[in-house]
Amino acid sequence: MNRFDGADAPYWTALAEGRLVLPRCEGCDRWMWPAGHRCGHCGSTAVRWLEREARATVFSWTRTWHRFVLTEALDLPFTTVLAEIHDCGVRLLGRLDDPDRINPVIGEALSGRFATTVVGDDSIPTIIWSRP
Ligand SMILES: [Zn+2]
């Protein structure tokens, strides 16, 4: 049984397999993110899930210095980026591999690797971003 449900289940299932897939509306050919059961632009329910490379640029970022709930497994500080996928404009949150704490630059290129991260008592698939 698939542990993921909801409109974004294909995203999580693929991520657990080491692939990035994103939804695209067949009605108006726009990317649909966050995923939904119906396109917010044209109302179509026809969705294709297309594989993309884990390449992106920094759209925004923040560094977390203080512990908050469900982050107990992460070393502090950690850096979170809003990564804009290179050829579709979809933006995904993810952690930056940032051991030297070098501040990211908006527009800086990123490449992603597929991994898992611990959130509370659960382990979930994720993309860890790094500078290529
Ligand atoms: Zn549409």
mmCIF file of N, CA and C and ligand atoms in Angstrom:
data_model
loop_
_atom_site.group_PDB
_atom_site.id
_atom_site.type_symbol
_atom_site.label_atom_id
_atom_site.label_comp_id
_atom_site.label_asym_id
_atom_site.label_seq_id
_atom_site.Cartn_x
_atom_site.Cartn_y
_atom_site.Cartn_z
ATOM 1 N N MET A 1 0.838 -1.193 0.000
ATOM 2 C CA MET A 1 0.000 0.000 0.000
ATOM 3 C C MET A 1 0.874 1.244 0.000
ATOM 4 N N ASN A 2 0.470 2.202 -0.790
ATOM 5 C CA ASN A 2 1.205 3.456 -0.881
ATOM 6 C C ASN A 2 0.983 4.271 0.386
ATOM 7 N N ARG A 3 2.062 4.736 1.016
ATOM 8 C CA ARG A 3 1.923 5.503 2.256
ATOM 9 C C ARG A 3 1.521 6.946 1.995
ATOM 10 N N PHE A 4 1.559 7.369 0.726
ATOM 11 C CA PHE A 4 1.223 8.753 0.411
ATOM 12 C C PHE A 4 -0.174 8.819 -0.188
ATOM 13 N N ASP A 5 -0.914 9.852 0.169
ATOM 14 C CA ASP A 5 -2.234 10.044 -0.432
ATOM 15 C C ASP A 5 -2.410 11.533 -0.746
ATOM 16 N N GLY A 6 -3.536 11.880 -1.317
ATOM 17 C CA GLY A 6 -3.785 13.273 -1.668
ATOM 18 C C GLY A 6 -3.317 13.582 -3.079
ATOM 19 N N ALA A 7 -3.550 14.810 -3.495
ATOM 20 C CA ALA A 7 -3.245 15.217 -4.867
ATOM 21 C C ALA A 7 -1.752 15.170 -5.158
ATOM 22 N N ASP A 8 -0.908 15.274 -4.133
ATOM 23 C CA ASP A 8 0.535 15.280 -4.368
ATOM 24 C C ASP A 8 1.186 13.915 -4.139
ATOM 25 N N ALA A 9 0.406 12.859 -4.015
ATOM 26 C CA ALA A 9 0.966 11.514 -3.780
ATOM 27 C C ALA A 9 1.994 11.103 -4.834
ATOM 28 N N PRO A 10 1.769 11.364 -6.138
ATOM 29 C CA PRO A 10 2.793 10.975 -7.126
ATOM 30 C C PRO A 10 4.139 11.662 -6.870
ATOM 31 N N TYR A 11 4.096 12.900 -6.380
ATOM 32 C CA TYR A 11 5.335 13.619 -6.067
ATOM 33 C C TYR A 11 6.125 12.874 -4.997
ATOM 34 N N TRP A 12 5.446 12.511 -3.897
ATOM 35 C CA TRP A 12 6.126 11.854 -2.775
ATOM 36 C C TRP A 12 6.579 10.449 -3.132
ATOM 37 N N THR A 13 5.759 9.735 -3.885
ATOM 38 C CA THR A 13 6.114 8.371 -4.297
ATOM 39 C C THR A 13 7.364 8.404 -5.173
ATOM 40 N N ALA A 14 7.394 9.319 -6.140
ATOM 41 C CA ALA A 14 8.562 9.428 -7.017
ATOM 42 C C ALA A 14 9.790 9.865 -6.221
ATOM 43 N N LEU A 15 9.618 10.808 -5.310
ATOM 44 C CA LEU A 15 10.749 11.278 -4.508
ATOM 45 C C LEU A 15 11.364 10.117 -3.724
ATOM 46 N N ALA A 16 10.517 9.238 -3.200
ATOM 47 C CA ALA A 16 11.014 8.071 -2.460
ATOM 48 C C ALA A 16 11.776 7.119 -3.376
ATOM 49 N N GLU A 17 11.502 7.179 -4.674
ATOM 50 C CA GLU A 17 12.200 6.343 -5.664
ATOM 51 C C GLU A 17 13.413 7.055 -6.254
ATOM 52 N N GLY A 18 13.688 8.290 -5.806
ATOM 53 C CA GLY A 18 14.829 9.041 -6.312
ATOM 54 C C GLY A 18 14.550 9.763 -7.613
ATOM 55 N N ARG A 19 13.295 10.162 -7.819
ATOM 56 C CA ARG A 19 12.921 10.915 -9.020
ATOM 57 C C ARG A 19 12.099 12.121 -8.603
ATOM 58 N N LEU A 20 12.199 13.182 -9.418
ATOM 59 C CA LEU A 20 11.361 14.367 -9.214
ATOM 60 C C LEU A 20 10.320 14.407 -10.322
ATOM 61 N N VAL A 21 9.055 14.351 -9.943
ATOM 62 C CA VAL A 21 7.974 14.531 -10.916
ATOM 63 C C VAL A 21 7.089 15.675 -10.443
ATOM 64 N N LEU A 22 6.573 16.429 -11.409
ATOM 65 C CA LEU A 22 5.713 17.571 -11.109
ATOM 66 C C LEU A 22 4.490 17.524 -12.007
ATOM 67 N N PRO A 23 3.358 18.043 -11.519
ATOM 68 C CA PRO A 23 2.113 17.960 -12.288
ATOM 69 C C PRO A 23 1.965 19.114 -13.288
ATOM 70 N N ARG A 24 1.468 18.746 -14.459
ATOM 71 C CA ARG A 24 1.202 19.740 -15.501
ATOM 72 C C ARG A 24 -0.218 19.515 -16.010
ATOM 73 N N CYS A 25 -0.959 20.595 -16.144
ATOM 74 C CA CYS A 25 -2.352 20.518 -16.594
ATOM 75 C C CYS A 25 -2.397 20.187 -18.085
ATOM 76 N N GLU A 26 -3.217 19.213 -18.452
ATOM 77 C CA GLU A 26 -3.383 18.879 -19.870
ATOM 78 C C GLU A 26 -4.351 19.835 -20.553
ATOM 79 N N GLY A 27 -5.149 20.560 -19.777
ATOM 80 C CA GLY A 27 -6.104 21.494 -20.364
ATOM 81 C C GLY A 27 -5.447 22.778 -20.863
ATOM 82 N N CYS A 28 -4.561 23.358 -20.030
ATOM 83 C CA CYS A 28 -3.957 24.652 -20.389
ATOM 84 C C CYS A 28 -2.433 24.585 -20.441
ATOM 85 N N ASP A 29 -1.861 23.417 -20.168
ATOM 86 C CA ASP A 29 -0.419 23.192 -20.274
ATOM 87 C C ASP A 29 0.383 24.020 -19.272
ATOM 88 N N ARG A 30 -0.206 24.330 -18.126
ATOM 89 C CA ARG A 30 0.526 25.053 -17.074
ATOM 90 C C ARG A 30 0.959 24.066 -15.991
ATOM 91 N N TRP A 31 2.080 24.393 -15.330
ATOM 92 C CA TRP A 31 2.499 23.626 -14.168
ATOM 93 C C TRP A 31 1.535 23.896 -13.040
ATOM 94 N N MET A 32 1.206 22.883 -12.281
ATOM 95 C CA MET A 32 0.240 23.009 -11.182
ATOM 96 C C MET A 32 0.951 22.707 -9.862
ATOM 97 N N TRP A 33 1.379 23.746 -9.179
ATOM 98 C CA TRP A 33 2.045 23.523 -7.893
ATOM 99 C C TRP A 33 1.669 24.611 -6.925
ATOM 100 N N PRO A 34 1.194 24.263 -5.750
ATOM 101 C CA PRO A 34 1.062 22.903 -5.231
ATOM 102 C C PRO A 34 0.064 22.086 -6.042
ATOM 103 N N ALA A 35 0.254 20.776 -5.988
ATOM 104 C CA ALA A 35 -0.593 19.874 -6.745
ATOM 105 C C ALA A 35 -2.037 19.987 -6.274
ATOM 106 N N GLY A 36 -2.947 19.826 -7.218
ATOM 107 C CA GLY A 36 -4.369 19.841 -6.881
ATOM 108 C C GLY A 36 -5.095 18.841 -7.749
ATOM 109 N N HIS A 37 -6.336 18.564 -7.396
ATOM 110 C CA HIS A 37 -7.129 17.642 -8.203
ATOM 111 C C HIS A 37 -7.742 18.349 -9.414
ATOM 112 N N ARG A 38 -7.718 19.693 -9.396
ATOM 113 C CA ARG A 38 -8.310 20.476 -10.474
ATOM 114 C C ARG A 38 -7.393 21.679 -10.730
ATOM 115 N N CYS A 39 -7.201 22.003 -11.997
ATOM 116 C CA CYS A 39 -6.341 23.137 -12.348
ATOM 117 C C CYS A 39 -6.979 24.446 -11.888
ATOM 118 N N GLY A 40 -6.210 25.289 -11.220
ATOM 119 C CA GLY A 40 -6.705 26.570 -10.758
ATOM 120 C C GLY A 40 -6.914 27.579 -11.874
ATOM 121 N N HIS A 41 -6.344 27.333 -13.049
ATOM 122 C CA HIS A 41 -6.493 28.270 -14.171
ATOM 123 C C HIS A 41 -7.668 27.903 -15.069
ATOM 124 N N CYS A 42 -7.766 26.644 -15.481
ATOM 125 C CA CYS A 42 -8.774 26.279 -16.484
ATOM 126 C C CYS A 42 -9.816 25.295 -15.952
ATOM 127 N N GLY A 43 -9.610 24.752 -14.764
ATOM 128 C CA GLY A 43 -10.596 23.850 -14.177
ATOM 129 C C GLY A 43 -10.475 22.405 -14.610
ATOM 130 N N SER A 44 -9.538 22.101 -15.489
ATOM 131 C CA SER A 44 -9.378 20.727 -15.957
ATOM 132 C C SER A 44 -8.936 19.811 -14.817
ATOM 133 N N THR A 45 -9.376 18.560 -14.888
ATOM 134 C CA THR A 45 -8.914 17.559 -13.923
ATOM 135 C C THR A 45 -7.884 16.624 -14.560
ATOM 136 N N ALA A 46 -7.509 16.906 -15.796
ATOM 137 C CA ALA A 46 -6.515 16.076 -16.502
ATOM 138 C C ALA A 46 -5.113 16.565 -16.155
ATOM 139 N N VAL A 47 -4.357 15.731 -15.483
ATOM 140 C CA VAL A 47 -3.023 16.094 -15.006
ATOM 141 C C VAL A 47 -2.023 15.061 -15.508
ATOM 142 N N ARG A 48 -0.904 15.540 -16.018
ATOM 143 C CA ARG A 48 0.232 14.672 -16.358
ATOM 144 C C ARG A 48 1.325 14.915 -15.332
ATOM 145 N N TRP A 49 1.960 13.845 -14.898
ATOM 146 C CA TRP A 49 3.106 13.979 -14.003
ATOM 147 C C TRP A 49 4.360 13.782 -14.833
ATOM 148 N N LEU A 50 5.195 14.825 -14.899
ATOM 149 C CA LEU A 50 6.373 14.818 -15.761
ATOM 150 C C LEU A 50 7.641 14.842 -14.914
ATOM 151 N N GLU A 51 8.610 14.031 -15.334
ATOM 152 C CA GLU A 51 9.875 13.965 -14.603
ATOM 153 C C GLU A 51 10.727 15.178 -14.952
ATOM 154 N N ARG A 52 11.330 15.765 -13.948
ATOM 155 C CA ARG A 52 12.226 16.907 -14.109
ATOM 156 C C ARG A 52 13.557 16.570 -13.462
ATOM 157 N N GLU A 53 14.608 17.268 -13.899
ATOM 158 C CA GLU A 53 15.905 17.129 -13.251
ATOM 159 C C GLU A 53 15.897 17.939 -11.957
ATOM 160 N N ALA A 54 16.645 17.480 -10.989
ATOM 161 C CA ALA A 54 16.750 18.206 -9.709
ATOM 162 C C ALA A 54 17.809 19.296 -9.854
ATOM 163 N N ARG A 55 17.520 20.235 -10.733
ATOM 164 C CA ARG A 55 18.364 21.419 -10.915
ATOM 165 C C ARG A 55 17.482 22.634 -10.690
ATOM 166 N N ALA A 56 18.036 23.635 -10.010
ATOM 167 C CA ALA A 56 17.206 24.771 -9.614
ATOM 168 C C ALA A 56 18.090 25.984 -9.405
ATOM 169 N N THR A 57 17.438 27.101 -9.077
ATOM 170 C CA THR A 57 18.138 28.293 -8.620
ATOM 171 C C THR A 57 17.499 28.730 -7.301
ATOM 172 N N VAL A 58 18.276 29.470 -6.522
ATOM 173 C CA VAL A 58 17.780 29.963 -5.236
ATOM 174 C C VAL A 58 16.770 31.080 -5.499
ATOM 175 N N PHE A 59 15.541 30.883 -5.032
ATOM 176 C CA PHE A 59 14.538 31.948 -5.104
ATOM 177 C C PHE A 59 14.538 32.735 -3.797
ATOM 178 N N SER A 60 14.694 32.014 -2.687
ATOM 179 C CA SER A 60 14.772 32.635 -1.369
ATOM 180 C C SER A 60 15.400 31.625 -0.407
ATOM 181 N N TRP A 61 15.783 32.077 0.753
ATOM 182 C CA TRP A 61 16.379 31.158 1.717
ATOM 183 C C TRP A 61 16.274 31.736 3.121
ATOM 184 N N THR A 62 16.468 30.860 4.118
ATOM 185 C CA THR A 62 16.545 31.284 5.511
ATOM 186 C C THR A 62 17.417 30.286 6.272
ATOM 187 N N ARG A 63 18.017 30.745 7.343
ATOM 188 C CA ARG A 63 18.837 29.861 8.183
ATOM 189 C C ARG A 63 18.183 29.782 9.557
ATOM 190 N N THR A 64 18.016 28.571 10.038
ATOM 191 C CA THR A 64 17.355 28.335 11.323
ATOM 192 C C THR A 64 18.408 28.085 12.393
ATOM 193 N N TRP A 65 18.369 28.891 13.443
ATOM 194 C CA TRP A 65 19.360 28.810 14.514
ATOM 195 C C TRP A 65 18.791 28.198 15.780
ATOM 196 N N HIS A 66 17.479 28.192 15.919
ATOM 197 C CA HIS A 66 16.856 27.712 17.152
ATOM 198 C C HIS A 66 15.955 26.523 16.854
ATOM 199 N N ARG A 67 16.005 25.561 17.735
ATOM 200 C CA ARG A 67 15.227 24.330 17.600
ATOM 201 C C ARG A 67 13.738 24.621 17.649
ATOM 202 N N PHE A 68 12.980 23.956 16.794
ATOM 203 C CA PHE A 68 11.522 23.951 16.926
ATOM 204 C C PHE A 68 11.039 22.537 16.721
ATOM 205 N N VAL A 69 9.783 22.299 17.073
ATOM 206 C CA VAL A 69 9.244 20.945 17.098
ATOM 207 C C VAL A 69 9.389 20.266 15.734
ATOM 208 N N LEU A 70 9.713 18.993 15.741
ATOM 209 C CA LEU A 70 9.883 18.096 14.590
ATOM 210 C C LEU A 70 11.232 18.261 13.881
ATOM 211 N N THR A 71 12.105 19.137 14.386
ATOM 212 C CA THR A 71 13.423 19.284 13.764
ATOM 213 C C THR A 71 14.528 18.705 14.635
ATOM 214 N N GLU A 72 14.162 17.892 15.614
ATOM 215 C CA GLU A 72 15.131 17.388 16.591
ATOM 216 C C GLU A 72 16.287 16.622 15.940
ATOM 217 N N ALA A 73 16.072 16.002 14.782
ATOM 218 C CA ALA A 73 17.117 15.197 14.145
ATOM 219 C C ALA A 73 18.105 16.035 13.332
ATOM 220 N N LEU A 74 17.804 17.300 13.130
ATOM 221 C CA LEU A 74 18.668 18.144 12.298
ATOM 222 C C LEU A 74 19.689 18.873 13.154
ATOM 223 N N ASP A 75 20.915 18.970 12.629
ATOM 224 C CA ASP A 75 21.938 19.764 13.298
ATOM 225 C C ASP A 75 21.637 21.240 13.076
ATOM 226 N N LEU A 76 21.846 22.021 14.117
ATOM 227 C CA LEU A 76 21.668 23.469 14.008
ATOM 228 C C LEU A 76 23.009 24.142 13.750
ATOM 229 N N PRO A 77 23.039 25.248 13.034
ATOM 230 C CA PRO A 77 21.918 25.779 12.269
ATOM 231 C C PRO A 77 21.738 24.987 10.968
ATOM 232 N N PHE A 78 20.584 25.076 10.380
ATOM 233 C CA PHE A 78 20.384 24.514 9.037
ATOM 234 C C PHE A 78 19.773 25.574 8.139
ATOM 235 N N THR A 79 20.037 25.425 6.851
ATOM 236 C CA THR A 79 19.597 26.417 5.870
ATOM 237 C C THR A 79 18.524 25.809 4.993
ATOM 238 N N THR A 80 17.429 26.533 4.857
ATOM 239 C CA THR A 80 16.320 26.104 4.011
ATOM 240 C C THR A 80 16.276 27.017 2.793
ATOM 241 N N VAL A 81 16.112 26.413 1.612
ATOM 242 C CA VAL A 81 15.996 27.209 0.397
ATOM 243 C C VAL A 81 14.625 26.982 -0.232
ATOM 244 N N LEU A 82 14.152 28.022 -0.889
ATOM 245 C CA LEU A 82 13.023 27.891 -1.800
ATOM 246 C C LEU A 82 13.669 27.816 -3.173
ATOM 247 N N ALA A 83 13.699 26.592 -3.716
ATOM 248 C CA ALA A 83 14.434 26.300 -4.952
ATOM 249 C C ALA A 83 13.475 26.341 -6.136
ATOM 250 N N GLU A 84 13.808 27.170 -7.109
ATOM 251 C CA GLU A 84 12.973 27.264 -8.319
ATOM 252 C C GLU A 84 13.532 26.291 -9.354
ATOM 253 N N ILE A 85 12.730 25.287 -9.684
ATOM 254 C CA ILE A 85 13.169 24.239 -10.613
ATOM 255 C C ILE A 85 13.480 24.874 -11.968
ATOM 256 N N HIS A 86 14.579 24.433 -12.591
ATOM 257 C CA HIS A 86 15.217 25.193 -13.667
ATOM 258 C C HIS A 86 14.369 25.461 -14.892
ATOM 259 N N ASP A 87 13.522 24.567 -15.305
ATOM 260 C CA ASP A 87 12.858 24.802 -16.584
ATOM 261 C C ASP A 87 11.341 24.827 -16.480
ATOM 262 N N CYS A 88 10.828 25.018 -15.265
ATOM 263 C CA CYS A 88 9.370 25.073 -15.158
ATOM 264 C C CYS A 88 8.882 26.112 -14.155
ATOM 265 N N GLY A 89 9.771 26.694 -13.373
ATOM 266 C CA GLY A 89 9.366 27.753 -12.461
ATOM 267 C C GLY A 89 8.691 27.283 -11.177
ATOM 268 N N VAL A 90 8.493 25.972 -11.036
ATOM 269 C CA VAL A 90 7.906 25.457 -9.796
ATOM 270 C C VAL A 90 8.922 25.663 -8.669
ATOM 271 N N ARG A 91 8.450 26.093 -7.516
ATOM 272 C CA ARG A 91 9.333 26.348 -6.371
ATOM 273 C C ARG A 91 9.081 25.320 -5.285
ATOM 274 N N LEU A 92 10.176 24.691 -4.821
ATOM 275 C CA LEU A 92 10.095 23.647 -3.798
ATOM 276 C C LEU A 92 10.958 24.045 -2.609
ATOM 277 N N LEU A 93 10.433 23.819 -1.413
ATOM 278 C CA LEU A 93 11.226 24.020 -0.205
ATOM 279 C C LEU A 93 12.143 22.827 0.000
ATOM 280 N N GLY A 94 13.343 23.098 0.443
ATOM 281 C CA GLY A 94 14.258 22.010 0.746
ATOM 282 C C GLY A 94 15.406 22.520 1.578
ATOM 283 N N ARG A 95 16.175 21.593 2.105
ATOM 284 C CA ARG A 95 17.325 21.959 2.935
ATOM 285 C C ARG A 95 18.564 22.079 2.051
ATOM 286 N N LEU A 96 19.407 23.035 2.368
ATOM 287 C CA LEU A 96 20.663 23.236 1.645
ATOM 288 C C LEU A 96 21.789 22.564 2.415
ATOM 289 N N ASP A 97 22.603 21.782 1.712
ATOM 290 C CA ASP A 97 23.815 21.219 2.296
ATOM 291 C C ASP A 97 24.782 22.399 2.442
ATOM 292 N N ASP A 98 24.950 22.857 3.661
ATOM 293 C CA ASP A 98 25.575 24.155 3.901
ATOM 294 C C ASP A 98 26.503 24.112 5.108
ATOM 295 N N PRO A 99 27.491 23.196 5.126
ATOM 296 C CA PRO A 99 28.307 23.039 6.334
ATOM 297 C C PRO A 99 29.156 24.263 6.660
ATOM 298 N N ASP A 100 29.489 25.071 5.657
ATOM 299 C CA ASP A 100 30.331 26.254 5.900
ATOM 300 C C ASP A 100 29.523 27.519 6.133
ATOM 301 N N ARG A 101 28.200 27.392 6.128
ATOM 302 C CA ARG A 101 27.298 28.532 6.362
ATOM 303 C C ARG A 101 27.596 29.710 5.436
ATOM 304 N N ILE A 102 27.791 29.401 4.191
ATOM 305 C CA ILE A 102 27.972 30.461 3.193
ATOM 306 C C ILE A 102 26.583 30.901 2.751
ATOM 307 N N ASN A 103 26.302 32.177 2.891
ATOM 308 C CA ASN A 103 24.968 32.658 2.553
ATOM 309 C C ASN A 103 24.650 32.407 1.077
ATOM 310 N N PRO A 104 23.519 31.787 0.790
ATOM 311 C CA PRO A 104 23.111 31.613 -0.609
ATOM 312 C C PRO A 104 22.878 32.977 -1.258
ATOM 313 N N VAL A 105 22.970 32.989 -2.570
ATOM 314 C CA VAL A 105 22.716 34.193 -3.360
ATOM 315 C C VAL A 105 21.473 33.929 -4.207
ATOM 316 N N ILE A 106 20.550 34.889 -4.215
ATOM 317 C CA ILE A 106 19.346 34.731 -5.025
ATOM 318 C C ILE A 106 19.758 34.515 -6.483
ATOM 319 N N GLY A 107 19.225 33.473 -7.098
ATOM 320 C CA GLY A 107 19.560 33.156 -8.479
ATOM 321 C C GLY A 107 20.710 32.170 -8.626
ATOM 322 N N GLU A 108 21.377 31.841 -7.513
ATOM 323 C CA GLU A 108 22.498 30.900 -7.537
ATOM 324 C C GLU A 108 22.015 29.510 -7.952
ATOM 325 N N ALA A 109 22.827 28.822 -8.761
ATOM 326 C CA ALA A 109 22.466 27.481 -9.233
ATOM 327 C C ALA A 109 22.566 26.460 -8.103
ATOM 328 N N LEU A 110 21.651 25.503 -8.119
ATOM 329 C CA LEU A 110 21.623 24.415 -7.146
ATOM 330 C C LEU A 110 21.438 23.098 -7.876
ATOM 331 N N SER A 111 21.992 22.049 -7.306
ATOM 332 C CA SER A 111 21.655 20.708 -7.789
ATOM 333 C C SER A 111 21.177 19.902 -6.588
ATOM 334 N N GLY A 112 20.267 19.000 -6.851
ATOM 335 C CA GLY A 112 19.657 18.265 -5.758
ATOM 336 C C GLY A 112 20.021 16.798 -5.774
ATOM 337 N N ARG A 113 20.078 16.217 -4.583
ATOM 338 C CA ARG A 113 20.216 14.765 -4.470
ATOM 339 C C ARG A 113 19.047 14.276 -3.625
ATOM 340 N N PHE A 114 18.636 13.056 -3.916
ATOM 341 C CA PHE A 114 17.470 12.503 -3.237
ATOM 342 C C PHE A 114 17.918 11.816 -1.955
ATOM 343 N N ALA A 115 17.182 12.062 -0.901
ATOM 344 C CA ALA A 115 17.565 11.557 0.412
ATOM 345 C C ALA A 115 16.301 11.373 1.246
ATOM 346 N N THR A 116 16.494 11.083 2.494
ATOM 347 C CA THR A 116 15.378 11.080 3.433
ATOM 348 C C THR A 116 15.750 12.015 4.575
ATOM 349 N N THR A 117 14.743 12.528 5.224
ATOM 350 C CA THR A 117 14.965 13.378 6.382
ATOM 351 C C THR A 117 14.002 12.930 7.474
ATOM 352 N N VAL A 118 14.419 13.145 8.692
ATOM 353 C CA VAL A 118 13.594 12.734 9.823
ATOM 354 C C VAL A 118 12.774 13.933 10.287
ATOM 355 N N VAL A 119 11.476 13.724 10.364
ATOM 356 C CA VAL A 119 10.545 14.747 10.847
ATOM 357 C C VAL A 119 9.784 14.117 12.000
ATOM 358 N N GLY A 120 10.124 14.537 13.208
ATOM 359 C CA GLY A 120 9.517 13.905 14.377
ATOM 360 C C GLY A 120 9.924 12.445 14.421
ATOM 361 N N ASP A 121 8.951 11.545 14.420
ATOM 362 C CA ASP A 121 9.224 10.102 14.451
ATOM 363 C C ASP A 121 9.157 9.478 13.074
ATOM 364 N N ASP A 122 8.993 10.274 12.039
ATOM 365 C CA ASP A 122 8.817 9.759 10.686
ATOM 366 C C ASP A 122 10.044 10.087 9.837
ATOM 367 N N SER A 123 10.267 9.258 8.829
ATOM 368 C CA SER A 123 11.319 9.494 7.856
ATOM 369 C C SER A 123 10.639 9.720 6.514
ATOM 370 N N ILE A 124 10.916 10.860 5.894
ATOM 371 C CA ILE A 124 10.236 11.190 4.648
ATOM 372 C C ILE A 124 11.255 11.498 3.556
ATOM 373 N N PRO A 125 10.877 11.254 2.287
ATOM 374 C CA PRO A 125 11.796 11.574 1.191
ATOM 375 C C PRO A 125 11.943 13.085 1.040
ATOM 376 N N THR A 126 13.109 13.490 0.574
ATOM 377 C CA THR A 126 13.372 14.916 0.387
ATOM 378 C C THR A 126 14.432 15.106 -0.682
ATOM 379 N N ILE A 127 14.611 16.327 -1.094
ATOM 380 C CA ILE A 127 15.740 16.711 -1.942
ATOM 381 C C ILE A 127 16.653 17.590 -1.096
ATOM 382 N N ILE A 128 17.917 17.213 -1.028
ATOM 383 C CA ILE A 128 18.927 18.051 -0.372
ATOM 384 C C ILE A 128 19.625 18.818 -1.474
ATOM 385 N N TRP A 129 19.600 20.132 -1.373
ATOM 386 C CA TRP A 129 20.191 20.979 -2.403
ATOM 387 C C TRP A 129 21.623 21.309 -2.053
ATOM 388 N N SER A 130 22.445 21.448 -3.077
ATOM 389 C CA SER A 130 23.816 21.877 -2.868
ATOM 390 C C SER A 130 24.270 22.692 -4.069
ATOM 391 N N ARG A 131 25.385 23.359 -3.873
ATOM 392 C CA ARG A 131 25.958 24.135 -4.975
ATOM 393 C C ARG A 131 26.666 23.147 -5.899
ATOM 394 N N PRO A 132 26.432 23.240 -7.214
ATOM 395 C CA PRO A 132 27.037 22.261 -8.122
ATOM 396 C C PRO A 132 28.555 22.369 -8.176
HETATM 397 ZN ZN ZN B 1 -5.286 24.101 -16.686
#
